[in-house]
């Protein structure tokens, strides 16, 4: 099992503090938590949904066999209690935790685990099935034991079993169709599905029979859809919401000093980047992509967009992700090189194109405006198109864009999740929606998946990062922490380097 350096998984953030609770007082039962966010969820099918807003909700309901430590460095048992590995590294025997029940009251068994993993595997390139590509069979050896047999040695297996897509649900969807089940999903987690008003809010309620030792303390959690960042800021300051998810950096400093509000930048594994849609002319031309990559002033973006809260990106992997390799050769601001690349491209006289951004997102607006000015200097006219954040995700999924500002956050402490998603067309998203397809890079990625020696894996990932930067399949922008603002009444709220926030231990004071 390869441990991640704190960035990709659960970990490392500071807990919010409150002026409302006496020092040393214990958790408070009851209360309702409201989290304001820019975009709605897209779906609850854990096997085919790639949207973080959806993922952060489903993680409160459906739990996997393993989880990641709070600092993001290691995989630890959750619904499993122990495991053994055969000498040839092909067979994993996993013991299940006793006494765990689904929120329906039915006991969780090995048959449920087998069904859940198999359902994820069979999605293949159309979902998160690529994560399970090495799995040959899953057997329910007895009610409390699962045996997983691999086709070949697979370094990320335990980390992959900690991914939400392998979360455990009732076998045969509890007698429902897959569509019916995910309209109101059932799991073993601390919260239950309650209500979803699309485009407005989603509500979960407490699971009173949760098996875990901690919580849940809250009666309910509601995510409200508030696309405008300034409105979210005013709501958390005014007490209409408890948590502002991702306030813009321009208001982050003022939120730090706002009465009754705690603003925290949690350590992250996030990378922001511009995705080029290689289905659209002229982005199939590597020299066009390089020209744009060389024309971007990342240091200026860190200063003016992040207000210094981050660093310029130089690699596909973020610095806290295992096997990150600093790459000084990756494109950075150099207008002479940008002009030279464009001159040798299919568009030597420049061209017009567009970039799609979220309406009401000051960060993306600033990035796109900086890019618009910089690209003009090399002969590219950039139109900025805005849509509601939910509509942007739908357009991204449909490939209906020229360029789009996007971001990635790791979910497990192994780079394979992101590299397979980003550079392998069969990785569930057509290479992070870019439609990038380089057989040499794909081969490097597959070698890294099956290599169990860390030093050799590091070398393979270094080669991969260098080649992907050379191809400029995307223009890396910056690495940044996760910004959150919350009421000082909120206790125990912690965001892991993987971006998710377990809510079982969160409570509110009066």
Tab-separated table of C-alpha atoms in Angstrom:
chain	number	residue	atom	x	y	z
A	1	UNK	CA	0.000	0.000	0.000
A	2	UNK	CA	1.497	3.274	-1.098
A	3	UNK	CA	0.902	6.185	1.271
A	4	UNK	CA	0.133	9.609	-0.094
A	5	UNK	CA	1.862	12.756	0.949
A	6	UNK	CA	-0.812	14.985	2.464
A	7	UNK	CA	-2.624	16.436	-0.508
A	8	UNK	CA	-4.717	13.856	-2.218
A	9	UNK	CA	-6.845	12.381	0.415
A	10	UNK	CA	-8.526	13.142	3.640
A	11	UNK	CA	-6.441	15.341	5.783
A	12	UNK	CA	-4.571	18.198	7.123
A	13	UNK	CA	-7.097	20.976	7.555
A	14	UNK	CA	-7.632	22.941	10.716
A	15	UNK	CA	-10.869	22.605	12.617
A	16	UNK	CA	-13.126	25.626	12.815
A	17	UNK	CA	-13.319	27.235	16.227
A	18	UNK	CA	-16.301	28.709	17.961
A	19	UNK	CA	-16.815	31.414	20.467
A	20	UNK	CA	-20.107	29.851	21.504
A	21	UNK	CA	-18.903	26.732	23.272
A	22	UNK	CA	-17.130	26.642	26.568
A	23	UNK	CA	-13.612	25.265	26.518
A	24	UNK	CA	-13.642	21.515	27.003
A	25	UNK	CA	-17.395	21.145	26.462
A	26	UNK	CA	-18.481	18.104	24.462
A	27	UNK	CA	-20.381	17.834	21.185
A	28	UNK	CA	-23.928	19.182	21.071
A	29	UNK	CA	-26.727	16.967	19.792
A	30	UNK	CA	-29.245	18.381	17.323
A	31	UNK	CA	-29.341	21.342	15.021
A	32	UNK	CA	-29.440	21.824	11.276
A	33	UNK	CA	-26.401	22.713	9.158
A	34	UNK	CA	-26.800	24.730	5.948
A	35	UNK	CA	-24.007	24.851	3.365
A	36	UNK	CA	-24.218	27.335	0.473
A	37	UNK	CA	-22.497	26.324	-2.753
A	38	UNK	CA	-22.276	27.618	-6.325
A	39	UNK	CA	-23.724	24.618	-8.174
A	40	UNK	CA	-26.201	21.832	-7.589
A	41	UNK	CA	-25.361	18.145	-7.567
A	42	UNK	CA	-25.699	16.357	-10.916
A	43	UNK	CA	-26.563	12.818	-9.780
A	44	UNK	CA	-26.116	10.319	-6.952
A	45	UNK	CA	-24.957	7.315	-8.997
A	46	UNK	CA	-21.569	6.803	-7.373
A	47	UNK	CA	-20.272	4.724	-10.292
A	48	UNK	CA	-20.793	7.237	-13.114
A	49	UNK	CA	-20.739	10.680	-11.468
A	50	UNK	CA	-17.539	12.767	-11.713
A	51	UNK	CA	-18.864	15.934	-10.092
A	52	UNK	CA	-17.390	16.963	-6.727
A	53	UNK	CA	-20.585	18.620	-5.508
A	54	UNK	CA	-22.362	15.295	-5.948
A	55	UNK	CA	-19.470	13.271	-4.521
A	56	UNK	CA	-19.262	15.283	-1.284
A	57	UNK	CA	-22.941	14.491	-0.664
A	58	UNK	CA	-22.854	10.792	-1.559
A	59	UNK	CA	-19.860	10.292	0.775
A	60	UNK	CA	-22.144	11.094	3.716
A	61	UNK	CA	-24.469	8.228	2.710
A	62	UNK	CA	-22.483	5.405	1.097
A	63	UNK	CA	-19.271	4.167	2.736
A	64	UNK	CA	-16.478	2.019	1.203
A	65	UNK	CA	-14.436	-0.781	2.755
A	66	UNK	CA	-11.482	1.513	3.414
A	67	UNK	CA	-11.017	5.208	4.071
A	68	UNK	CA	-8.100	7.626	4.192
A	69	UNK	CA	-6.495	9.014	7.323
A	70	UNK	CA	-7.263	12.605	8.263
A	71	UNK	CA	-3.855	13.811	7.094
A	72	UNK	CA	-4.244	12.123	3.737
A	73	UNK	CA	-1.214	9.870	4.055
A	74	UNK	CA	-2.570	6.340	4.428
A	75	UNK	CA	-5.448	4.029	3.703
A	76	UNK	CA	-7.170	2.584	6.778
A	77	UNK	CA	-10.074	0.118	7.266
A	78	UNK	CA	-13.630	1.430	7.498
A	79	UNK	CA	-16.304	-1.161	6.706
A	80	UNK	CA	-13.431	-3.630	6.592
A	81	UNK	CA	-11.435	-4.464	9.715
A	82	UNK	CA	-8.439	-6.310	8.309
A	83	UNK	CA	-7.000	-7.842	5.150
A	84	UNK	CA	-4.291	-10.227	3.987
A	85	UNK	CA	-2.448	-10.372	0.676
A	86	UNK	CA	-1.139	-13.497	-1.019
A	87	UNK	CA	2.578	-13.823	-1.759
A	88	UNK	CA	2.000	-13.277	-5.485
A	89	UNK	CA	0.058	-10.044	-4.718
A	90	UNK	CA	-2.956	-11.313	-6.642
A	91	UNK	CA	-5.385	-12.285	-3.875
A	92	UNK	CA	-6.748	-9.981	-1.160
A	93	UNK	CA	-8.815	-11.518	1.629
A	94	UNK	CA	-10.803	-8.842	3.448
A	95	UNK	CA	-12.631	-9.226	6.752
A	96	UNK	CA	-15.772	-7.132	7.189
A	97	UNK	CA	-16.804	-5.172	10.251
A	98	UNK	CA	-19.495	-6.946	12.270
A	99	UNK	CA	-22.796	-5.371	13.226
A	100	UNK	CA	-22.945	-2.819	10.414
A	101	UNK	CA	-26.426	-2.135	9.098
A	102	UNK	CA	-27.786	-0.182	6.192
A	103	UNK	CA	-30.026	2.716	7.086
A	104	UNK	CA	-32.976	0.435	6.212
A	105	UNK	CA	-32.002	-1.803	9.134
A	106	UNK	CA	-30.788	-4.674	6.930
A	107	UNK	CA	-27.356	-6.088	7.873
A	108	UNK	CA	-24.421	-5.443	5.541
A	109	UNK	CA	-22.957	-8.701	4.215
A	110	UNK	CA	-20.225	-9.849	1.849
A	111	UNK	CA	-22.842	-10.261	-0.889
A	112	UNK	CA	-23.559	-6.530	-0.670
A	113	UNK	CA	-19.841	-5.771	-0.966
A	114	UNK	CA	-19.429	-8.076	-3.967
A	115	UNK	CA	-22.437	-6.525	-5.700
A	116	UNK	CA	-21.241	-2.969	-5.036
A	117	UNK	CA	-17.723	-3.516	-6.384
A	118	UNK	CA	-18.958	-5.494	-9.394
A	119	UNK	CA	-21.472	-2.775	-10.294
A	120	UNK	CA	-18.687	-0.208	-10.285
A	121	UNK	CA	-16.336	-2.422	-12.307
A	122	UNK	CA	-18.784	-3.046	-15.116
A	123	UNK	CA	-19.153	0.675	-15.921
A	124	UNK	CA	-15.698	0.464	-17.516
A	125	UNK	CA	-14.721	3.572	-19.461
A	126	UNK	CA	-18.226	5.017	-19.045
A	127	UNK	CA	-17.792	5.494	-15.307
A	128	UNK	CA	-15.352	4.840	-12.485
A	129	UNK	CA	-14.941	1.227	-13.610
A	130	UNK	CA	-11.415	1.951	-14.818
A	131	UNK	CA	-10.436	2.173	-11.139
A	132	UNK	CA	-11.203	-1.550	-10.828
A	133	UNK	CA	-9.552	-2.582	-14.113
A	134	UNK	CA	-7.202	-5.069	-12.425
A	135	UNK	CA	-9.966	-6.917	-10.568
A	136	UNK	CA	-10.702	-10.368	-11.978
A	137	UNK	CA	-13.256	-11.644	-9.473
A	138	UNK	CA	-14.902	-10.648	-6.199
A	139	UNK	CA	-16.205	-13.508	-4.078
A	140	UNK	CA	-18.340	-13.536	-0.950
A	141	UNK	CA	-16.333	-16.226	0.835
A	142	UNK	CA	-18.736	-16.101	3.774
A	143	UNK	CA	-21.020	-13.436	5.253
A	144	UNK	CA	-18.100	-11.537	6.750
A	145	UNK	CA	-15.292	-12.219	4.250
A	146	UNK	CA	-14.658	-10.976	0.728
A	147	UNK	CA	-11.924	-12.354	-1.530
A	148	UNK	CA	-10.710	-10.194	-4.412
A	149	UNK	CA	-8.576	-11.830	-7.095
A	150	UNK	CA	-6.582	-9.641	-9.484
A	151	UNK	CA	-5.595	-10.207	-13.101
A	152	UNK	CA	-2.170	-8.774	-12.315
A	153	UNK	CA	-0.436	-7.027	-9.439
A	154	UNK	CA	-2.042	-3.637	-8.894
A	155	UNK	CA	-0.328	-1.050	-6.706
A	156	UNK	CA	-3.358	1.200	-5.990
A	157	UNK	CA	-5.879	-1.509	-5.033
A	158	UNK	CA	-6.478	-0.605	-1.368
A	159	UNK	CA	-6.637	3.087	-2.254
A	160	UNK	CA	-9.112	2.269	-5.030
A	161	UNK	CA	-11.272	0.360	-2.559
A	162	UNK	CA	-11.397	3.568	-0.505
A	163	UNK	CA	-12.935	5.459	-3.438
A	164	UNK	CA	-16.573	6.497	-3.124
A	165	UNK	CA	-17.411	4.618	-6.354
A	166	UNK	CA	-16.718	1.378	-4.461
A	167	UNK	CA	-19.016	2.425	-1.629
A	168	UNK	CA	-21.185	-0.393	-0.303
A	169	UNK	CA	-24.894	-0.464	-1.143
A	170	UNK	CA	-27.528	-3.215	-0.793
A	171	UNK	CA	-27.220	-6.124	-3.231
A	172	UNK	CA	-29.552	-5.869	-6.223
A	173	UNK	CA	-30.238	-2.268	-5.197
A	174	UNK	CA	-32.515	-3.524	-2.445
A	175	UNK	CA	-35.030	-4.803	-4.981
A	176	UNK	CA	-35.211	-1.536	-6.935
A	177	UNK	CA	-34.030	-0.585	-10.396
A	178	UNK	CA	-30.728	1.304	-10.539
A	179	UNK	CA	-32.622	4.469	-11.485
A	180	UNK	CA	-35.076	4.105	-8.600
A	181	UNK	CA	-32.292	3.362	-6.127
A	182	UNK	CA	-30.229	6.471	-6.911
A	183	UNK	CA	-33.280	8.706	-6.635
A	184	UNK	CA	-32.968	8.030	-2.884
A	185	UNK	CA	-29.714	6.111	-2.294
A	186	UNK	CA	-29.179	3.871	0.734
A	187	UNK	CA	-25.896	3.155	2.476
A	188	UNK	CA	-24.290	2.594	5.871
A	189	UNK	CA	-23.230	6.229	6.399
A	190	UNK	CA	-24.145	8.765	9.087
A	191	UNK	CA	-26.828	10.530	7.038
A	192	UNK	CA	-29.966	9.536	5.123
A	193	UNK	CA	-31.391	10.835	1.882
A	194	UNK	CA	-34.294	13.219	2.484
A	195	UNK	CA	-35.189	15.636	-0.325
A	196	UNK	CA	-33.764	17.178	-3.488
A	197	UNK	CA	-35.309	20.229	-5.139
A	198	UNK	CA	-33.199	20.481	-8.273
A	199	UNK	CA	-31.473	23.823	-8.655
A	200	UNK	CA	-32.518	24.884	-5.134
A	201	UNK	CA	-31.384	22.589	-2.321
A	202	UNK	CA	-30.623	19.048	-1.205
A	203	UNK	CA	-31.293	17.797	2.320
A	204	UNK	CA	-29.970	14.814	4.294
A	205	UNK	CA	-31.128	13.801	7.761
A	206	UNK	CA	-29.433	11.990	10.632
A	207	UNK	CA	-29.067	8.203	10.572
A	208	UNK	CA	-30.070	7.368	14.182
A	209	UNK	CA	-28.725	3.820	13.852
A	210	UNK	CA	-25.290	4.713	12.496
A	211	UNK	CA	-22.698	2.088	13.451
A	212	UNK	CA	-19.775	4.510	13.911
A	213	UNK	CA	-18.433	5.603	17.272
A	214	UNK	CA	-18.626	9.318	16.389
A	215	UNK	CA	-21.885	11.105	15.663
A	216	UNK	CA	-23.807	12.066	13.799
A	217	UNK	CA	-24.736	15.000	16.010
A	218	UNK	CA	-26.637	17.132	13.521
A	219	UNK	CA	-30.308	16.493	12.805
A	220	UNK	CA	-29.864	17.473	9.169
A	221	UNK	CA	-27.546	18.938	6.541
A	222	UNK	CA	-28.835	21.064	3.669
A	223	UNK	CA	-26.850	22.244	0.644
A	224	UNK	CA	-28.384	25.324	-0.979
A	225	UNK	CA	-27.562	26.441	-4.524
A	226	UNK	CA	-26.316	30.051	-4.532
A	227	UNK	CA	-24.346	30.713	-7.750
A	228	UNK	CA	-23.239	34.248	-6.856
A	229	UNK	CA	-20.150	34.347	-4.602
A	230	UNK	CA	-21.011	37.727	-3.067
A	231	UNK	CA	-24.479	36.512	-2.094
A	232	UNK	CA	-22.964	33.492	-0.340
A	233	UNK	CA	-20.576	35.782	1.504
A	234	UNK	CA	-23.416	37.996	2.714
A	235	UNK	CA	-25.454	34.955	3.762
A	236	UNK	CA	-22.720	33.487	5.964
A	237	UNK	CA	-22.064	36.907	7.494
A	238	UNK	CA	-25.774	37.409	8.103
A	239	UNK	CA	-26.322	33.956	9.583
A	240	UNK	CA	-28.660	32.732	6.831
A	241	UNK	CA	-26.222	29.883	6.116
A	242	UNK	CA	-23.641	28.166	8.306
A	243	UNK	CA	-20.961	27.423	5.700
A	244	UNK	CA	-19.896	29.220	2.522
A	245	UNK	CA	-18.278	26.606	0.275
A	246	UNK	CA	-15.440	28.151	-1.780
A	247	UNK	CA	-15.801	31.892	-1.190
A	248	UNK	CA	-13.860	33.858	-3.784
A	249	UNK	CA	-10.350	34.850	-2.736
A	250	UNK	CA	-11.065	38.567	-3.171
A	251	UNK	CA	-13.379	38.436	-0.144
A	252	UNK	CA	-11.483	35.781	1.825
A	253	UNK	CA	-9.368	38.240	3.839
A	254	UNK	CA	-12.402	40.284	4.840
A	255	UNK	CA	-14.230	37.130	5.915
A	256	UNK	CA	-11.316	36.303	8.218
A	257	UNK	CA	-12.119	39.387	10.288
A	258	UNK	CA	-15.914	39.321	9.957
A	259	UNK	CA	-17.708	38.999	13.317
A	260	UNK	CA	-19.061	35.521	13.995
A	261	UNK	CA	-17.251	34.013	10.980
A	262	UNK	CA	-14.214	31.729	10.698
A	263	UNK	CA	-12.429	31.625	7.322
A	264	UNK	CA	-9.961	28.794	6.725
A	265	UNK	CA	-7.690	27.806	3.833
A	266	UNK	CA	-7.445	24.021	4.135
A	267	UNK	CA	-4.456	22.181	2.598
A	268	UNK	CA	-5.427	20.625	-0.718
A	269	UNK	CA	-4.584	18.457	-3.691
A	270	UNK	CA	-6.297	20.830	-6.077
A	271	UNK	CA	-4.996	21.852	-9.481
A	272	UNK	CA	-6.787	24.405	-11.651
A	273	UNK	CA	-6.236	24.197	-15.381
A	274	UNK	CA	-7.603	25.163	-18.779
A	275	UNK	CA	-8.847	22.146	-20.730
A	276	UNK	CA	-8.487	22.269	-24.516
A	277	UNK	CA	-11.193	20.397	-26.413
A	278	UNK	CA	-9.129	18.524	-28.999
A	279	UNK	CA	-12.304	17.621	-30.892
A	280	UNK	CA	-12.534	21.285	-31.876
A	281	UNK	CA	-10.276	22.999	-34.411
A	282	UNK	CA	-7.543	24.148	-33.869
A	283	UNK	CA	-6.924	22.427	-30.511
A	284	UNK	CA	-5.889	19.164	-32.127
A	285	UNK	CA	-2.688	21.095	-33.020
A	286	UNK	CA	-0.117	20.737	-30.228
A	287	UNK	CA	1.598	23.981	-31.262
A	288	UNK	CA	-1.625	25.927	-30.752
A	289	UNK	CA	-1.972	24.413	-27.293
A	290	UNK	CA	1.647	25.207	-26.466
A	291	UNK	CA	1.266	28.779	-27.710
A	292	UNK	CA	-1.622	29.356	-25.307
A	293	UNK	CA	0.212	27.636	-22.460
A	294	UNK	CA	3.268	29.876	-22.948
A	295	UNK	CA	1.085	33.002	-23.089
A	296	UNK	CA	-0.432	32.523	-19.618
A	297	UNK	CA	1.003	34.532	-16.718
A	298	UNK	CA	0.433	32.126	-13.831
A	299	UNK	CA	2.325	34.212	-11.283
A	300	UNK	CA	0.018	37.119	-12.031
A	301	UNK	CA	-2.997	34.867	-11.474
A	302	UNK	CA	-1.655	33.678	-8.120
A	303	UNK	CA	-1.201	37.305	-7.081
A	304	UNK	CA	-4.413	38.836	-8.441
A	305	UNK	CA	-6.859	35.892	-8.389
A	306	UNK	CA	-5.696	33.896	-5.366
A	307	UNK	CA	-4.391	36.947	-3.482
A	308	UNK	CA	-1.201	34.990	-2.898
A	309	UNK	CA	-2.983	31.876	-1.591
A	310	UNK	CA	-1.346	29.333	-3.860
A	311	UNK	CA	1.452	28.714	-6.343
A	312	UNK	CA	1.897	28.466	-10.114
A	313	UNK	CA	1.367	24.937	-11.440
A	314	UNK	CA	4.188	23.155	-13.240
A	315	UNK	CA	2.890	19.589	-13.447
A	316	UNK	CA	-0.170	17.439	-13.927
A	317	UNK	CA	0.189	16.315	-10.299
A	318	UNK	CA	-0.032	18.711	-7.381
A	319	UNK	CA	2.917	18.923	-4.938
A	320	UNK	CA	1.268	16.898	-2.176
A	321	UNK	CA	0.233	14.058	-4.482
A	322	UNK	CA	2.451	10.969	-4.374
A	323	UNK	CA	5.113	10.975	-7.112
A	324	UNK	CA	4.711	14.654	-7.964
A	325	UNK	CA	7.788	15.755	-9.926
A	326	UNK	CA	8.635	19.444	-10.228
A	327	UNK	CA	8.969	20.273	-13.913
A	328	UNK	CA	10.808	23.524	-14.728
A	329	UNK	CA	10.427	22.689	-18.438
A	330	UNK	CA	6.629	22.891	-18.290
A	331	UNK	CA	5.285	25.950	-20.145
A	332	UNK	CA	5.438	29.158	-18.124
A	333	UNK	CA	4.981	32.747	-19.309
A	334	UNK	CA	7.176	33.370	-22.357
A	335	UNK	CA	5.543	35.473	-25.082
A	336	UNK	CA	8.426	34.942	-27.508
A	337	UNK	CA	7.963	31.175	-27.288
A	338	UNK	CA	4.181	31.608	-27.521
A	339	UNK	CA	4.505	33.609	-30.733
A	340	UNK	CA	7.030	31.157	-32.168
A	341	UNK	CA	4.770	28.172	-31.467
A	342	UNK	CA	1.771	29.913	-33.050
A	343	UNK	CA	3.817	30.903	-36.103
A	344	UNK	CA	4.641	27.217	-36.710
A	345	UNK	CA	1.079	26.078	-36.066
A	346	UNK	CA	-1.952	25.607	-38.294
A	347	UNK	CA	-3.034	29.131	-37.256
A	348	UNK	CA	0.040	31.320	-37.909
A	349	UNK	CA	-2.074	34.459	-38.247
A	350	UNK	CA	-4.048	33.837	-35.074
A	351	UNK	CA	-7.675	32.838	-34.647
A	352	UNK	CA	-10.820	33.427	-32.597
A	353	UNK	CA	-12.005	31.053	-29.911
A	354	UNK	CA	-13.909	30.985	-26.630
A	355	UNK	CA	-13.590	29.924	-23.008
A	356	UNK	CA	-16.522	28.737	-20.885
A	357	UNK	CA	-16.735	29.851	-17.255
A	358	UNK	CA	-19.165	29.749	-14.332
A	359	UNK	CA	-21.460	32.754	-13.978
A	360	UNK	CA	-21.017	34.436	-10.587
A	361	UNK	CA	-17.477	33.064	-10.071
A	362	UNK	CA	-15.072	35.988	-9.606
A	363	UNK	CA	-12.025	33.697	-9.693
A	364	UNK	CA	-12.868	32.258	-13.100
A	365	UNK	CA	-13.889	35.676	-14.372
A	366	UNK	CA	-10.497	37.110	-13.392
A	367	UNK	CA	-8.570	34.178	-14.902
A	368	UNK	CA	-10.436	34.430	-18.192
A	369	UNK	CA	-9.961	38.207	-18.369
A	370	UNK	CA	-6.226	37.849	-17.772
A	371	UNK	CA	-6.082	35.187	-20.475
A	372	UNK	CA	-8.107	37.358	-22.849
A	373	UNK	CA	-5.603	40.197	-22.546
A	374	UNK	CA	-2.553	37.938	-22.796
A	375	UNK	CA	-3.781	35.923	-25.789
A	376	UNK	CA	-4.591	39.114	-27.650
A	377	UNK	CA	-0.853	39.882	-27.576
A	378	UNK	CA	-0.147	36.811	-29.698
A	379	UNK	CA	-3.089	37.222	-32.088
A	380	UNK	CA	-5.790	35.106	-30.441
A	381	UNK	CA	-9.196	36.708	-29.851
A	382	UNK	CA	-10.798	35.086	-26.821
A	383	UNK	CA	-14.535	35.321	-26.202
A	384	UNK	CA	-15.617	34.712	-22.606
A	385	UNK	CA	-18.847	32.723	-22.344
A	386	UNK	CA	-20.691	32.353	-19.032
A	387	UNK	CA	-23.315	29.860	-17.959
A	388	UNK	CA	-24.849	28.806	-14.653
A	389	UNK	CA	-22.327	26.468	-12.914
A	390	UNK	CA	-24.588	23.443	-13.288
A	391	UNK	CA	-25.020	24.179	-17.016
A	392	UNK	CA	-21.239	24.544	-17.376
A	393	UNK	CA	-20.747	21.019	-16.020
A	394	UNK	CA	-23.360	19.681	-18.406
A	395	UNK	CA	-21.654	21.425	-21.360
A	396	UNK	CA	-18.299	20.033	-20.222
A	397	UNK	CA	-19.660	16.504	-20.034
A	398	UNK	CA	-21.132	16.888	-23.540
A	399	UNK	CA	-17.896	18.308	-25.000
A	400	UNK	CA	-19.726	21.509	-25.928
A	401	UNK	CA	-16.877	24.004	-25.457
A	402	UNK	CA	-13.593	25.200	-26.985
A	403	UNK	CA	-11.734	25.817	-23.734
A	404	UNK	CA	-12.997	25.519	-20.192
A	405	UNK	CA	-11.574	26.348	-16.778
A	406	UNK	CA	-11.611	23.225	-14.664
A	407	UNK	CA	-10.080	21.770	-11.551
A	408	UNK	CA	-9.220	18.435	-10.027
A	409	UNK	CA	-9.019	17.258	-6.451
A	410	UNK	CA	-7.698	13.822	-5.524
A	411	UNK	CA	-10.023	11.357	-3.798
A	412	UNK	CA	-7.472	8.710	-2.831
A	413	UNK	CA	-3.775	8.811	-1.877
A	414	UNK	CA	-2.546	7.432	-5.188
A	415	UNK	CA	-1.913	9.380	-8.423
A	416	UNK	CA	-3.498	6.695	-10.598
A	417	UNK	CA	-7.012	8.042	-10.071
A	418	UNK	CA	-6.096	11.383	-11.651
A	419	UNK	CA	-3.580	10.225	-14.236
A	420	UNK	CA	-5.979	7.581	-15.568
A	421	UNK	CA	-8.816	10.103	-15.575
A	422	UNK	CA	-6.663	12.779	-17.227
A	423	UNK	CA	-4.583	11.028	-19.875
A	424	UNK	CA	-6.328	7.756	-20.713
A	425	UNK	CA	-9.322	8.069	-23.082
A	426	UNK	CA	-10.818	5.026	-21.330
A	427	UNK	CA	-10.481	6.656	-17.921
A	428	UNK	CA	-14.117	7.677	-17.661
A	429	UNK	CA	-13.945	11.221	-19.047
A	430	UNK	CA	-12.229	11.150	-22.452
A	431	UNK	CA	-8.987	12.345	-20.840
A	432	UNK	CA	-10.498	14.953	-18.506
A	433	UNK	CA	-12.853	16.078	-21.291
A	434	UNK	CA	-9.912	17.082	-23.535
A	435	UNK	CA	-10.052	13.992	-25.808
A	436	UNK	CA	-6.253	13.789	-25.548
A	437	UNK	CA	-4.867	10.472	-26.830
A	438	UNK	CA	-1.123	9.736	-26.741
A	439	UNK	CA	-0.336	5.979	-26.844
A	440	UNK	CA	3.087	6.524	-25.238
A	441	UNK	CA	1.548	8.310	-22.257
A	442	UNK	CA	-1.161	5.677	-21.918
A	443	UNK	CA	1.524	2.974	-21.867
A	444	UNK	CA	3.496	4.809	-19.168
A	445	UNK	CA	0.357	5.121	-17.063
A	446	UNK	CA	-0.446	1.421	-17.376
A	447	UNK	CA	3.121	0.509	-16.406
A	448	UNK	CA	2.872	2.700	-13.312
A	449	UNK	CA	-0.379	0.992	-12.301
A	450	UNK	CA	1.203	-2.445	-12.196
A	451	UNK	CA	4.598	-1.469	-10.766
A	452	UNK	CA	4.766	-2.151	-7.032
A	453	UNK	CA	8.291	-0.776	-6.476
A	454	UNK	CA	7.934	2.858	-5.364
A	455	UNK	CA	11.215	4.007	-6.899
A	456	UNK	CA	10.277	2.560	-10.270
A	457	UNK	CA	6.771	4.012	-10.053
A	458	UNK	CA	8.275	7.416	-9.292
A	459	UNK	CA	10.408	7.215	-12.440
A	460	UNK	CA	7.426	6.234	-14.590
A	461	UNK	CA	5.303	9.063	-13.233
A	462	UNK	CA	8.138	11.544	-13.770
A	463	UNK	CA	8.323	10.495	-17.413
A	464	UNK	CA	4.553	10.764	-17.725
A	465	UNK	CA	4.449	14.262	-16.227
A	466	UNK	CA	7.214	15.460	-18.567
A	467	UNK	CA	5.548	14.075	-21.701
A	468	UNK	CA	2.094	15.417	-20.813
A	469	UNK	CA	3.571	18.881	-20.228
A	470	UNK	CA	5.319	18.684	-23.612
A	471	UNK	CA	1.995	17.820	-25.252
A	472	UNK	CA	0.182	20.670	-23.425
A	473	UNK	CA	-3.024	18.644	-23.358
A	474	UNK	CA	-4.150	21.271	-20.827
A	475	UNK	CA	-2.710	24.541	-19.597
A	476	UNK	CA	-1.907	24.190	-15.910
A	477	UNK	CA	-2.768	27.322	-13.929
A	478	UNK	CA	-2.124	27.013	-10.184
A	479	UNK	CA	-2.330	24.929	-7.048
A	480	UNK	CA	-4.512	26.411	-4.321
A	481	UNK	CA	-5.930	25.500	-0.901
A	482	UNK	CA	-9.638	25.039	-0.234
A	483	UNK	CA	-11.303	28.234	0.943
A	484	UNK	CA	-14.210	27.897	3.388
A	485	UNK	CA	-16.003	30.413	5.559
A	486	UNK	CA	-18.321	29.343	8.363
A	487	UNK	CA	-20.180	30.515	11.399
A	488	UNK	CA	-18.235	30.303	14.642
A	489	UNK	CA	-21.157	28.196	15.901
A	490	UNK	CA	-19.958	25.359	13.650
A	491	UNK	CA	-17.624	22.923	15.402
A	492	UNK	CA	-15.557	20.037	14.023
A	493	UNK	CA	-15.874	21.012	10.376
A	494	UNK	CA	-12.732	19.806	8.630
A	495	UNK	CA	-11.869	19.586	4.947
A	496	UNK	CA	-9.402	16.910	3.945
A	497	UNK	CA	-6.705	17.376	1.281
A	498	UNK	CA	-9.013	15.276	-0.904
A	499	UNK	CA	-11.619	18.033	-0.709
A	500	UNK	CA	-14.338	16.092	1.072
A	501	UNK	CA	-15.630	16.958	4.523
A	502	UNK	CA	-16.892	14.138	6.775
A	503	UNK	CA	-19.892	15.495	8.671
A	504	UNK	CA	-20.481	12.800	11.300
A	505	UNK	CA	-18.381	14.694	13.860
A	506	UNK	CA	-19.723	18.190	13.089
A	507	UNK	CA	-22.020	19.975	15.516
A	508	UNK	CA	-23.351	23.457	16.252
A	509	UNK	CA	-23.320	25.502	19.410
A	510	UNK	CA	-25.942	28.062	20.352
